[in-house]
Amino acid sequence: AIWYDEWVKLSSHRTGADVRIKTPQQAERILDAAARLFATQRFHEARMDDIAALAEVSKGTLYRYFTNKDELY
């Protein structure tokens, strides 16, 4: 009930836990960046770092959505 909700908020605030939800918009942003990069570079030349930078996301976020470059091609 209410006390539990407050405890969860306080607990996550104290531990720094921040629940991130995957969104279709973020996936689309990453796919768009990958498509733009693959249009100008060969597959083996494009790096996950480059895709993340172009999508303006961290590399961790990129790997959370796509486990490898093949999934983006």
mmCIF file of C-alpha atoms in Angstrom:
data_model
loop_
_atom_site.group_PDB
_atom_site.id
_atom_site.type_symbol
_atom_site.label_atom_id
_atom_site.label_comp_id
_atom_site.label_asym_id
_atom_site.label_seq_id
_atom_site.Cartn_x
_atom_site.Cartn_y
_atom_site.Cartn_z
ATOM 1 C CA ALA A 1 0.000 0.000 0.000
ATOM 2 C CA ILE A 2 1.107 3.583 0.477
ATOM 3 C CA TRP A 3 3.864 2.885 3.009
ATOM 4 C CA TYR A 4 5.348 0.266 0.669
ATOM 5 C CA ASP A 5 5.353 2.685 -2.284
ATOM 6 C CA GLU A 6 7.153 5.266 -0.179
ATOM 7 C CA TRP A 7 9.672 2.667 1.013
ATOM 8 C CA VAL A 8 10.403 1.626 -2.588
ATOM 9 C CA LYS A 9 10.948 5.267 -3.596
ATOM 10 C CA LEU A 10 13.266 5.858 -0.654
ATOM 11 C CA SER A 11 15.137 2.601 -1.216
ATOM 12 C CA SER A 12 15.756 3.245 -4.884
ATOM 13 C CA HIS A 13 16.742 6.833 -4.132
ATOM 14 C CA ARG A 14 19.249 5.755 -1.481
ATOM 15 C CA THR A 15 20.823 3.019 -3.592
ATOM 16 C CA GLY A 16 20.899 5.104 -6.738
ATOM 17 C CA ALA A 17 18.816 2.485 -8.549
ATOM 18 C CA ASP A 18 17.209 3.981 -11.589
ATOM 19 C CA VAL A 19 14.896 1.785 -13.591
ATOM 20 C CA ARG A 20 15.297 2.386 -17.299
ATOM 21 C CA ILE A 21 12.625 1.182 -19.656
ATOM 22 C CA LYS A 22 13.456 0.304 -23.255
ATOM 23 C CA THR A 23 11.414 2.407 -25.652
ATOM 24 C CA PRO A 24 10.620 1.979 -29.342
ATOM 25 C CA GLN A 25 11.706 5.591 -29.914
ATOM 26 C CA GLN A 26 15.189 4.898 -28.571
ATOM 27 C CA ALA A 27 15.491 1.726 -30.662
ATOM 28 C CA GLU A 28 14.420 3.688 -33.754
ATOM 29 C CA ARG A 29 16.974 6.399 -32.985
ATOM 30 C CA ILE A 30 19.736 3.801 -32.789
ATOM 31 C CA LEU A 31 18.598 2.026 -35.971
ATOM 32 C CA ASP A 32 18.475 5.337 -37.815
ATOM 33 C CA ALA A 33 22.011 6.181 -36.732
ATOM 34 C CA ALA A 34 23.231 2.733 -37.781
ATOM 35 C CA ALA A 35 21.589 3.071 -41.197
ATOM 36 C CA ARG A 36 23.223 6.467 -41.744
ATOM 37 C CA LEU A 37 26.619 5.078 -40.779
ATOM 38 C CA PHE A 38 26.287 1.932 -42.918
ATOM 39 C CA ALA A 39 25.372 4.163 -45.865
ATOM 40 C CA THR A 40 28.774 5.836 -45.676
ATOM 41 C CA GLN A 41 31.023 3.067 -44.303
ATOM 42 C CA ARG A 42 31.502 -0.609 -44.969
ATOM 43 C CA PHE A 43 30.127 -3.002 -42.360
ATOM 44 C CA HIS A 44 33.527 -3.946 -40.954
ATOM 45 C CA GLU A 45 34.581 -0.270 -40.769
ATOM 46 C CA ALA A 46 31.567 0.852 -38.752
ATOM 47 C CA ARG A 47 32.116 0.497 -35.025
ATOM 48 C CA MET A 48 29.533 0.207 -32.263
ATOM 49 C CA ASP A 49 31.230 3.245 -30.691
ATOM 50 C CA ASP A 50 30.500 5.245 -33.843
ATOM 51 C CA ILE A 51 26.860 4.160 -33.914
ATOM 52 C CA ALA A 52 26.415 5.069 -30.251
ATOM 53 C CA ALA A 53 27.986 8.484 -30.804
ATOM 54 C CA LEU A 54 25.830 9.192 -33.860
ATOM 55 C CA ALA A 55 22.686 8.122 -31.970
ATOM 56 C CA GLU A 56 23.811 10.215 -28.973
ATOM 57 C CA VAL A 57 23.520 7.278 -26.566
ATOM 58 C CA SER A 58 26.066 5.526 -24.397
ATOM 59 C CA LYS A 59 27.629 2.320 -25.611
ATOM 60 C CA GLY A 60 25.919 0.544 -22.716
ATOM 61 C CA THR A 61 22.536 1.758 -23.932
ATOM 62 C CA LEU A 62 23.351 0.627 -27.449
ATOM 63 C CA TYR A 63 24.201 -2.890 -26.250
ATOM 64 C CA ARG A 64 21.067 -2.957 -24.102
ATOM 65 C CA TYR A 65 19.002 -2.620 -27.262
ATOM 66 C CA PHE A 66 21.169 -4.545 -29.741
ATOM 67 C CA THR A 67 23.669 -7.235 -28.773
ATOM 68 C CA ASN A 68 25.848 -6.861 -31.860
ATOM 69 C CA LYS A 69 26.355 -5.007 -35.109
ATOM 70 C CA ASP A 70 24.640 -7.730 -37.144
ATOM 71 C CA GLU A 71 21.329 -6.864 -35.460
ATOM 72 C CA LEU A 72 21.710 -3.300 -36.674
ATOM 73 C CA TYR A 73 22.575 -4.088 -40.280
#
